[in-house]
Amino acid sequence: MADRGKIISIVGARPQFIKLAPLVRAFREKAPKVEHVIVHTGQHYDYNMSKVFFEELGLPEPDFHLGVGSAEHGLQTALMLRKIEEVFLLNKPDRVIVYGDTNSTLAGALAAAKLHIPVDHVEAGLRSYDRTMPEEINRALTDHCSSILFCPTENAVNNLSKEGFSNIVNGGKLVEDTPRLTGKEPFVLNVGDIMYDSFLLCLGIAEKKSRIIEELSLKGEEYCLATVHRAENTDDETRLRNILEALNAIGKDTQVVFPMHPRTRKCLEKYDIRQRDLQGIRMIDPVSYFDMLILEKNAKVILTDSGGMQKEAYFAGVPCITLREETEWIETVEAGWNFLVGADKSRINAAFQSGPSCQGEAGYGIGLTSTRIIEIIAHPNRDSNSLQS
């Protein structure tokens, strides 16, 4: 396609809203004649986990809100697949963009591929090599449905190369200029990490807007920030108890602020884990993305099972302790900013006491990923067949 046409973005969870924001701006600035349609699957339906991000990030209201909501993985994905396909048949997009590794991502990619619509995967090539994680299945299947795979790092490119992808632009090195994509798809490109774009875009706004430090009466670098939301931790009572006991122990000397994900709160109730037994943890309701950025920036240490927060910790220059056995963002570990500790109480506390070395660079680009993506998929000076399936 040239600088006209219709492109649909599929979003449905908090990280995707955040990744969408810099792309929306890049569409406006670099491809104003392209019709960009936003489809919100409704995968996260709680106000604090969905609508608030559109408002705070300056995103337009979604053109379609599918309202799927929470369900078992298979049912949720199936409902999304059906409703997304209806949107595609109605709108006939030239391309579809999917983000990350959620059920919304996979449903969007499958629906497009079945209708022979090119799929562009933002944050392609990530692998934890843990097939028990639903996110790992989602990201691998999405990559193999995609026409253009926008990788955030060289490691992601290497992962795809191992899986048989051979049409790798620039040898897997970071794409600095807009390449002319000719030949047969799929293409694999390292364009840098779009989350760095989002971080740079939002931090300045957050510093002006957020009052969370004052509201919680916190002092910079005198508290830890913790989050737990992944099913591998919340749905396993032993793992969740171990993590909370470790956080509680840390909290006896250093305050632990813990914004509570709805899934985690339900599991605390299910397992009869009572807050009065965890006085070292300051449990609060979910906060906005801007408030979370400020909490991250001012924390002494971040303890999390979130992939996005691992990187945001690095962007903010804050040590991170990851409550998982593996990570898709191995660069943060290799650079000494991140410890992998799983749900082991002794490892969590040992990592907190020693702290990551925080010495190296992770190689996530310079904050121009969204511009590169838009110039690649909506550039006016392409060969007529360069971006067609």
Coordinates of C-alpha atoms in Angstrom, one line a residue:
M1 CA 0.0 0.0 0.0
A2 CA 1.1 3.6 -0.4
D3 CA 0.3 6.5 1.9
R4 CA -3.5 5.8 1.8
G5 CA -5.6 2.8 2.8
K6 CA -7.0 1.3 6.0
I7 CA -5.0 -0.3 8.8
I8 CA -6.7 -1.9 11.9
S9 CA -5.0 -2.1 15.3
I10 CA -6.1 -4.8 17.7
V11 CA -5.8 -4.0 21.4
G12 CA -7.3 -5.3 24.5
A13 CA -5.0 -5.2 27.5
R14 CA -3.1 -2.5 29.4
P15 CA 0.4 -3.0 27.7
Q16 CA -1.2 -2.8 24.3
F17 CA -2.8 0.5 25.0
I18 CA 0.6 1.9 26.1
K19 CA 2.3 0.5 22.9
L20 CA -0.5 1.9 20.8
A21 CA -0.1 5.5 22.0
P22 CA 3.2 6.4 20.1
L23 CA 1.9 4.7 17.0
V24 CA -1.2 6.8 17.0
R25 CA 1.0 9.9 17.1
A26 CA 3.2 8.5 14.3
F27 CA 0.2 7.8 12.1
R28 CA -1.0 11.4 12.5
E29 CA 2.4 12.8 11.7
K30 CA 3.8 10.4 9.1
A31 CA 0.7 8.9 7.4
P32 CA -2.2 11.3 7.9
K33 CA -4.0 9.9 4.8
V34 CA -4.1 6.3 6.2
E35 CA -7.3 5.4 8.0
H36 CA -6.3 3.9 11.3
V37 CA -9.1 1.9 12.9
I38 CA -8.8 0.9 16.6
V39 CA -10.5 -2.3 17.8
H40 CA -10.7 -2.9 21.5
T41 CA -11.5 -6.5 22.3
G42 CA -12.5 -5.7 25.9
Q43 CA -10.0 -8.3 27.3
H44 CA -9.4 -6.0 30.2
Y45 CA -12.8 -4.5 31.1
D46 CA -12.1 -2.9 34.5
Y47 CA -12.0 0.9 34.3
N48 CA -8.6 1.2 35.9
M49 CA -7.2 -1.4 33.5
S50 CA -8.7 -0.1 30.3
K51 CA -10.7 3.1 29.6
V52 CA -8.5 5.2 31.9
F53 CA -5.5 4.5 29.6
F54 CA -7.2 5.9 26.5
E55 CA -8.1 9.0 28.5
E56 CA -4.6 9.6 30.0
L57 CA -2.6 8.7 26.9
G58 CA -4.7 10.9 24.6
L59 CA -5.9 8.0 22.5
P60 CA -9.1 8.3 20.5
E61 CA -12.1 6.2 21.5
P62 CA -11.9 2.8 19.9
D63 CA -13.8 2.6 16.7
F64 CA -15.1 -0.8 17.8
H65 CA -15.4 -2.2 21.3
L66 CA -16.1 -5.9 21.3
G67 CA -16.8 -6.3 25.0
V68 CA -15.5 -9.8 25.3
G69 CA -14.4 -9.6 28.9
S70 CA -12.9 -12.3 31.1
A71 CA -13.2 -16.0 30.3
E72 CA -11.2 -19.2 30.0
H73 CA -8.4 -18.9 27.5
G74 CA -10.0 -21.0 24.8
L75 CA -13.4 -19.4 25.1
Q76 CA -12.1 -15.9 25.3
T77 CA -9.9 -16.3 22.2
A78 CA -12.7 -18.0 20.3
L79 CA -15.1 -15.1 21.1
M80 CA -12.6 -12.6 20.1
L81 CA -11.8 -14.5 16.9
R82 CA -15.4 -14.5 15.9
K83 CA -16.0 -10.8 16.6
I84 CA -12.8 -9.6 15.1
E85 CA -13.5 -11.5 11.9
E86 CA -16.9 -9.7 11.7
V87 CA -15.0 -6.4 11.9
F88 CA -12.6 -7.3 9.2
L89 CA -15.3 -8.5 6.9
L90 CA -17.1 -5.2 7.4
N91 CA -14.1 -2.9 7.1
K92 CA -11.9 -4.7 4.7
P93 CA -8.5 -3.5 6.0
D94 CA -5.3 -3.4 4.0
R95 CA -3.2 -4.5 7.0
V96 CA -3.7 -5.4 10.6
I97 CA -1.4 -4.5 13.5
V98 CA -1.2 -6.7 16.6
Y99 CA 0.8 -6.0 19.7
G100 CA 2.6 -8.2 22.2
D101 CA 1.4 -11.6 23.4
T102 CA -2.2 -11.6 24.7
N103 CA -5.2 -13.5 23.6
S104 CA -6.3 -10.4 21.7
T105 CA -3.0 -10.6 19.8
L106 CA -3.5 -14.2 18.7
A107 CA -7.1 -13.7 17.9
G108 CA -6.4 -10.7 15.7
A109 CA -3.5 -12.4 13.9
L110 CA -5.6 -15.6 13.3
A111 CA -8.6 -13.7 12.0
A112 CA -6.5 -11.7 9.6
A113 CA -4.4 -14.6 8.4
K114 CA -7.6 -16.7 7.7
L115 CA -8.9 -13.8 5.5
H116 CA -5.5 -13.3 3.8
I117 CA -5.0 -9.9 5.3
P118 CA -1.3 -9.0 6.1
V119 CA -0.5 -9.1 9.8
D120 CA 2.2 -6.8 11.3
H121 CA 3.4 -8.0 14.8
V122 CA 4.8 -5.3 17.0
E123 CA 7.2 -6.9 19.6
A124 CA 7.8 -10.0 17.5
G125 CA 10.4 -12.7 18.3
L126 CA 10.2 -12.7 22.1
R127 CA 10.6 -16.2 23.6
S128 CA 10.8 -17.4 27.2
Y129 CA 10.9 -21.0 26.0
D130 CA 8.3 -21.9 28.6
R131 CA 5.4 -23.5 26.8
T132 CA 3.4 -23.7 30.0
M133 CA 2.8 -19.9 29.7
P134 CA -0.1 -18.9 27.5
E135 CA 1.8 -15.8 26.4
E136 CA 4.5 -18.0 24.9
I137 CA 2.0 -19.9 22.8
N138 CA 0.3 -16.6 21.7
R139 CA 3.6 -14.9 20.7
A140 CA 4.9 -17.9 18.8
L141 CA 1.7 -18.6 16.8
T142 CA 1.3 -14.9 16.1
D143 CA 4.8 -14.6 14.7
H144 CA 4.1 -17.5 12.3
C145 CA 0.9 -15.8 11.1
S146 CA 2.6 -12.5 10.5
S147 CA 3.8 -10.7 7.3
I148 CA 6.1 -8.2 8.9
L149 CA 7.7 -9.0 12.3
F150 CA 8.8 -5.9 14.1
C151 CA 11.4 -7.1 16.7
P152 CA 12.6 -5.0 19.6
T153 CA 16.1 -6.5 19.9
E154 CA 18.7 -8.5 18.2
N155 CA 17.9 -11.4 20.5
A156 CA 14.3 -11.4 19.2
V157 CA 15.6 -11.5 15.6
N158 CA 17.9 -14.5 16.5
N159 CA 15.0 -16.3 18.0
L160 CA 13.1 -16.1 14.8
S161 CA 16.1 -17.1 12.8
K162 CA 16.3 -20.3 14.8
E163 CA 12.6 -21.0 13.9
G164 CA 13.3 -20.8 10.2
F165 CA 12.6 -17.1 9.3
S166 CA 15.2 -16.2 6.7
N167 CA 14.1 -12.9 5.2
I168 CA 15.9 -10.8 7.8
V169 CA 16.4 -7.1 7.0
N170 CA 19.8 -5.5 7.7
G171 CA 21.1 -8.8 9.0
G172 CA 19.1 -8.4 12.2
K173 CA 20.8 -5.2 13.2
L174 CA 18.7 -2.2 14.3
V175 CA 17.0 -0.6 11.3
E176 CA 18.0 3.1 11.4
D177 CA 16.4 4.2 8.1
T178 CA 13.3 3.1 6.2
P179 CA 14.1 0.0 4.2
R180 CA 12.7 -0.8 0.8
L181 CA 11.0 -4.1 1.4
T182 CA 10.9 -6.1 -1.9
G183 CA 10.4 -9.8 -2.5
K184 CA 8.4 -12.3 -0.6
E185 CA 7.1 -11.8 2.9
P186 CA 7.5 -12.4 5.8
F187 CA 10.1 -9.8 6.7
V188 CA 11.9 -9.7 10.1
L189 CA 13.2 -6.3 11.2
N190 CA 14.8 -5.0 14.4
V191 CA 13.2 -1.6 14.9
G192 CA 13.9 -1.1 18.6
D193 CA 11.5 -1.3 21.5
I194 CA 8.2 0.6 21.2
M195 CA 7.9 0.6 24.9
Y196 CA 10.9 3.0 25.1
D197 CA 8.9 5.4 22.8
S198 CA 5.9 5.1 25.2
F199 CA 8.1 5.6 28.2
L200 CA 9.6 8.8 26.8
L201 CA 6.2 10.0 25.7
C202 CA 4.5 9.5 29.0
L203 CA 7.1 10.2 31.6
G204 CA 7.1 14.0 31.1
I205 CA 3.3 14.0 31.2
A206 CA 3.4 11.8 34.3
E207 CA 5.8 14.2 36.1
K208 CA 3.4 17.0 35.6
K209 CA 0.1 15.1 36.2
S210 CA 0.7 12.5 38.9
R211 CA 0.4 13.3 42.6
I212 CA 0.8 9.7 43.7
I213 CA 4.0 10.2 45.7
E214 CA 2.3 12.9 47.8
E215 CA -1.0 11.0 48.1
L216 CA 0.8 7.9 49.5
S217 CA 3.2 10.0 51.6
L218 CA 6.2 8.3 50.0
K219 CA 9.8 9.4 49.8
G220 CA 11.9 8.7 46.7
E221 CA 14.2 5.6 46.9
E222 CA 12.9 4.7 50.3
Y223 CA 10.2 2.2 49.2
C224 CA 10.0 -0.9 47.0
L225 CA 7.3 -1.3 44.3
A226 CA 5.9 -4.7 43.8
T227 CA 3.3 -6.2 41.3
V228 CA 2.1 -9.8 40.8
H229 CA -0.4 -10.7 38.1
R230 CA 0.8 -13.6 36.0
A231 CA -1.3 -16.8 36.2
E232 CA 1.8 -18.9 37.0
N233 CA 2.1 -17.0 40.2
T234 CA -1.5 -16.0 41.1
D235 CA -3.1 -19.4 40.3
D236 CA -0.5 -21.4 42.3
E237 CA -1.2 -20.9 46.0
T238 CA 2.2 -22.0 47.1
R239 CA 4.0 -19.6 44.7
L240 CA 1.8 -16.7 45.6
R241 CA 2.2 -17.3 49.4
N242 CA 6.0 -17.6 49.0
I243 CA 6.1 -14.3 47.1
L244 CA 3.9 -12.5 49.6
E245 CA 5.9 -13.8 52.5
A246 CA 9.1 -12.6 50.9
L247 CA 7.6 -9.2 50.2
N248 CA 6.4 -9.1 53.8
A249 CA 9.8 -9.8 55.1
I250 CA 11.3 -7.0 53.0
G251 CA 8.6 -4.7 54.2
K252 CA 9.7 -5.0 57.8
D253 CA 12.7 -2.7 56.9
T254 CA 11.7 -1.1 53.6
Q255 CA 8.1 -0.2 52.8
V256 CA 6.7 -2.3 50.0
V257 CA 4.0 -0.6 47.9
F258 CA 1.8 -3.2 46.1
P259 CA -0.8 -2.1 43.6
M260 CA -3.2 -5.0 43.5
H261 CA -4.2 -6.5 40.2
P262 CA -7.9 -7.7 40.2
R263 CA -6.8 -11.3 39.5
T264 CA -4.4 -11.2 42.4
R265 CA -7.0 -9.8 44.8
K266 CA -9.4 -12.6 43.8
C267 CA -6.7 -15.2 44.5
L268 CA -6.0 -13.8 47.9
E269 CA -9.7 -14.2 48.8
K270 CA -9.7 -17.7 47.3
Y271 CA -6.7 -18.9 49.3
D272 CA -7.9 -17.0 52.4
I273 CA -4.7 -14.9 52.5
R274 CA -5.5 -12.0 54.8
Q275 CA -3.9 -8.6 54.7
R276 CA -3.6 -8.4 58.4
D277 CA -1.0 -11.2 58.2
L278 CA 1.0 -9.2 55.7
Q279 CA 1.6 -5.9 57.6
G280 CA 4.9 -5.3 55.7
I281 CA 3.0 -4.9 52.4
R282 CA 1.1 -1.8 51.7
M283 CA -1.7 -3.1 49.3
I284 CA -3.4 -0.4 47.2
D285 CA -5.8 -0.4 44.4
P286 CA -4.6 -0.5 40.8
V287 CA -3.2 2.9 39.7
S288 CA -3.1 4.7 36.4
Y289 CA -0.1 4.2 34.0
F290 CA 1.1 7.7 34.8
D291 CA 1.0 7.1 38.5
M292 CA 2.8 3.7 38.0
L293 CA 5.6 5.4 36.0
I294 CA 6.2 7.8 38.9
L295 CA 6.1 5.0 41.4
E296 CA 8.6 3.1 39.3
K297 CA 10.9 6.1 38.8
N298 CA 11.1 6.9 42.5
A299 CA 11.4 3.3 43.8
K300 CA 14.5 1.9 45.4
V301 CA 13.8 -1.5 43.9
I302 CA 11.0 -3.0 41.7
L303 CA 9.8 -6.6 42.3
T304 CA 7.5 -7.8 39.6
D305 CA 6.4 -10.6 37.2
S306 CA 5.5 -8.1 34.5
G307 CA 7.5 -8.0 31.3
G308 CA 6.7 -4.3 30.7
M309 CA 7.8 -3.3 34.2
Q310 CA 11.2 -5.0 33.8
K311 CA 11.9 -2.7 30.9
E312 CA 10.4 0.4 32.5
A313 CA 12.6 -0.3 35.5
Y314 CA 15.6 -0.3 33.2
F315 CA 14.5 2.8 31.4
A316 CA 14.0 4.6 34.7
G317 CA 17.4 3.4 36.0
V318 CA 15.9 1.3 38.9
P319 CA 17.1 -2.2 39.8
C320 CA 14.5 -5.0 39.1
I321 CA 13.9 -8.3 40.7
T322 CA 11.7 -10.5 38.5
L323 CA 9.5 -13.1 40.2
R324 CA 9.8 -15.6 37.4
E325 CA 12.3 -18.3 36.3
E326 CA 12.7 -16.8 32.8
T327 CA 12.2 -13.6 30.9
E328 CA 11.6 -12.5 27.4
W329 CA 13.7 -9.5 28.1
I330 CA 17.0 -11.2 28.7
E331 CA 18.9 -8.1 27.8
T332 CA 18.0 -6.5 31.1
V333 CA 19.5 -9.5 32.9
E334 CA 22.6 -9.6 30.7
A335 CA 23.1 -5.8 31.4
G336 CA 23.0 -6.4 35.1
W337 CA 19.8 -4.5 35.8
N338 CA 17.5 -7.5 36.5
F339 CA 17.6 -10.6 38.7
L340 CA 15.5 -13.7 37.9
V341 CA 14.4 -15.3 41.2
G342 CA 11.1 -17.1 40.6
A343 CA 8.9 -17.5 43.7
D344 CA 11.7 -18.7 46.0
K345 CA 11.7 -16.7 49.3
S346 CA 15.4 -17.1 49.9
R347 CA 16.3 -16.0 46.4
I348 CA 14.0 -13.0 46.5
N349 CA 15.5 -11.8 49.7
A350 CA 19.0 -12.5 48.7
A351 CA 18.5 -10.5 45.4
F352 CA 17.1 -7.6 47.4
Q353 CA 20.0 -7.6 49.8
S354 CA 22.7 -7.8 47.2
G355 CA 21.0 -5.9 44.4
P356 CA 21.7 -6.1 40.6
S357 CA 24.9 -4.6 39.3
C358 CA 23.2 -2.1 36.9
Q359 CA 26.2 -1.6 34.7
G360 CA 25.4 -2.4 31.0
E361 CA 23.3 -1.3 28.1
A362 CA 20.3 -3.4 27.0
G363 CA 20.1 -2.1 23.3
Y364 CA 16.4 -1.1 23.0
G365 CA 16.9 1.7 20.5
I366 CA 16.6 5.5 20.9
G367 CA 12.9 6.0 21.0
L368 CA 12.1 6.2 17.3
T369 CA 10.5 2.7 16.9
S370 CA 6.9 4.0 16.2
T371 CA 8.2 6.3 13.4
R372 CA 10.2 3.5 11.8
I373 CA 7.1 1.2 11.9
I374 CA 4.8 3.7 10.3
E375 CA 7.3 4.6 7.6
I376 CA 7.7 0.9 6.8
I377 CA 4.0 0.0 6.5
A378 CA 2.7 3.3 5.1
H379 CA 5.6 4.8 3.2
P380 CA 4.5 6.7 0.0
N381 CA 7.6 5.8 -2.1
R382 CA 7.4 2.0 -2.2
D383 CA 7.5 -0.4 -5.1
S384 CA 3.9 -1.3 -6.0
N385 CA 4.2 -4.9 -4.8
S386 CA 6.6 -4.2 -1.8
L387 CA 4.1 -4.5 1.0
Q388 CA 1.5 -6.8 -0.6
S389 CA 0.9 -10.4 0.3

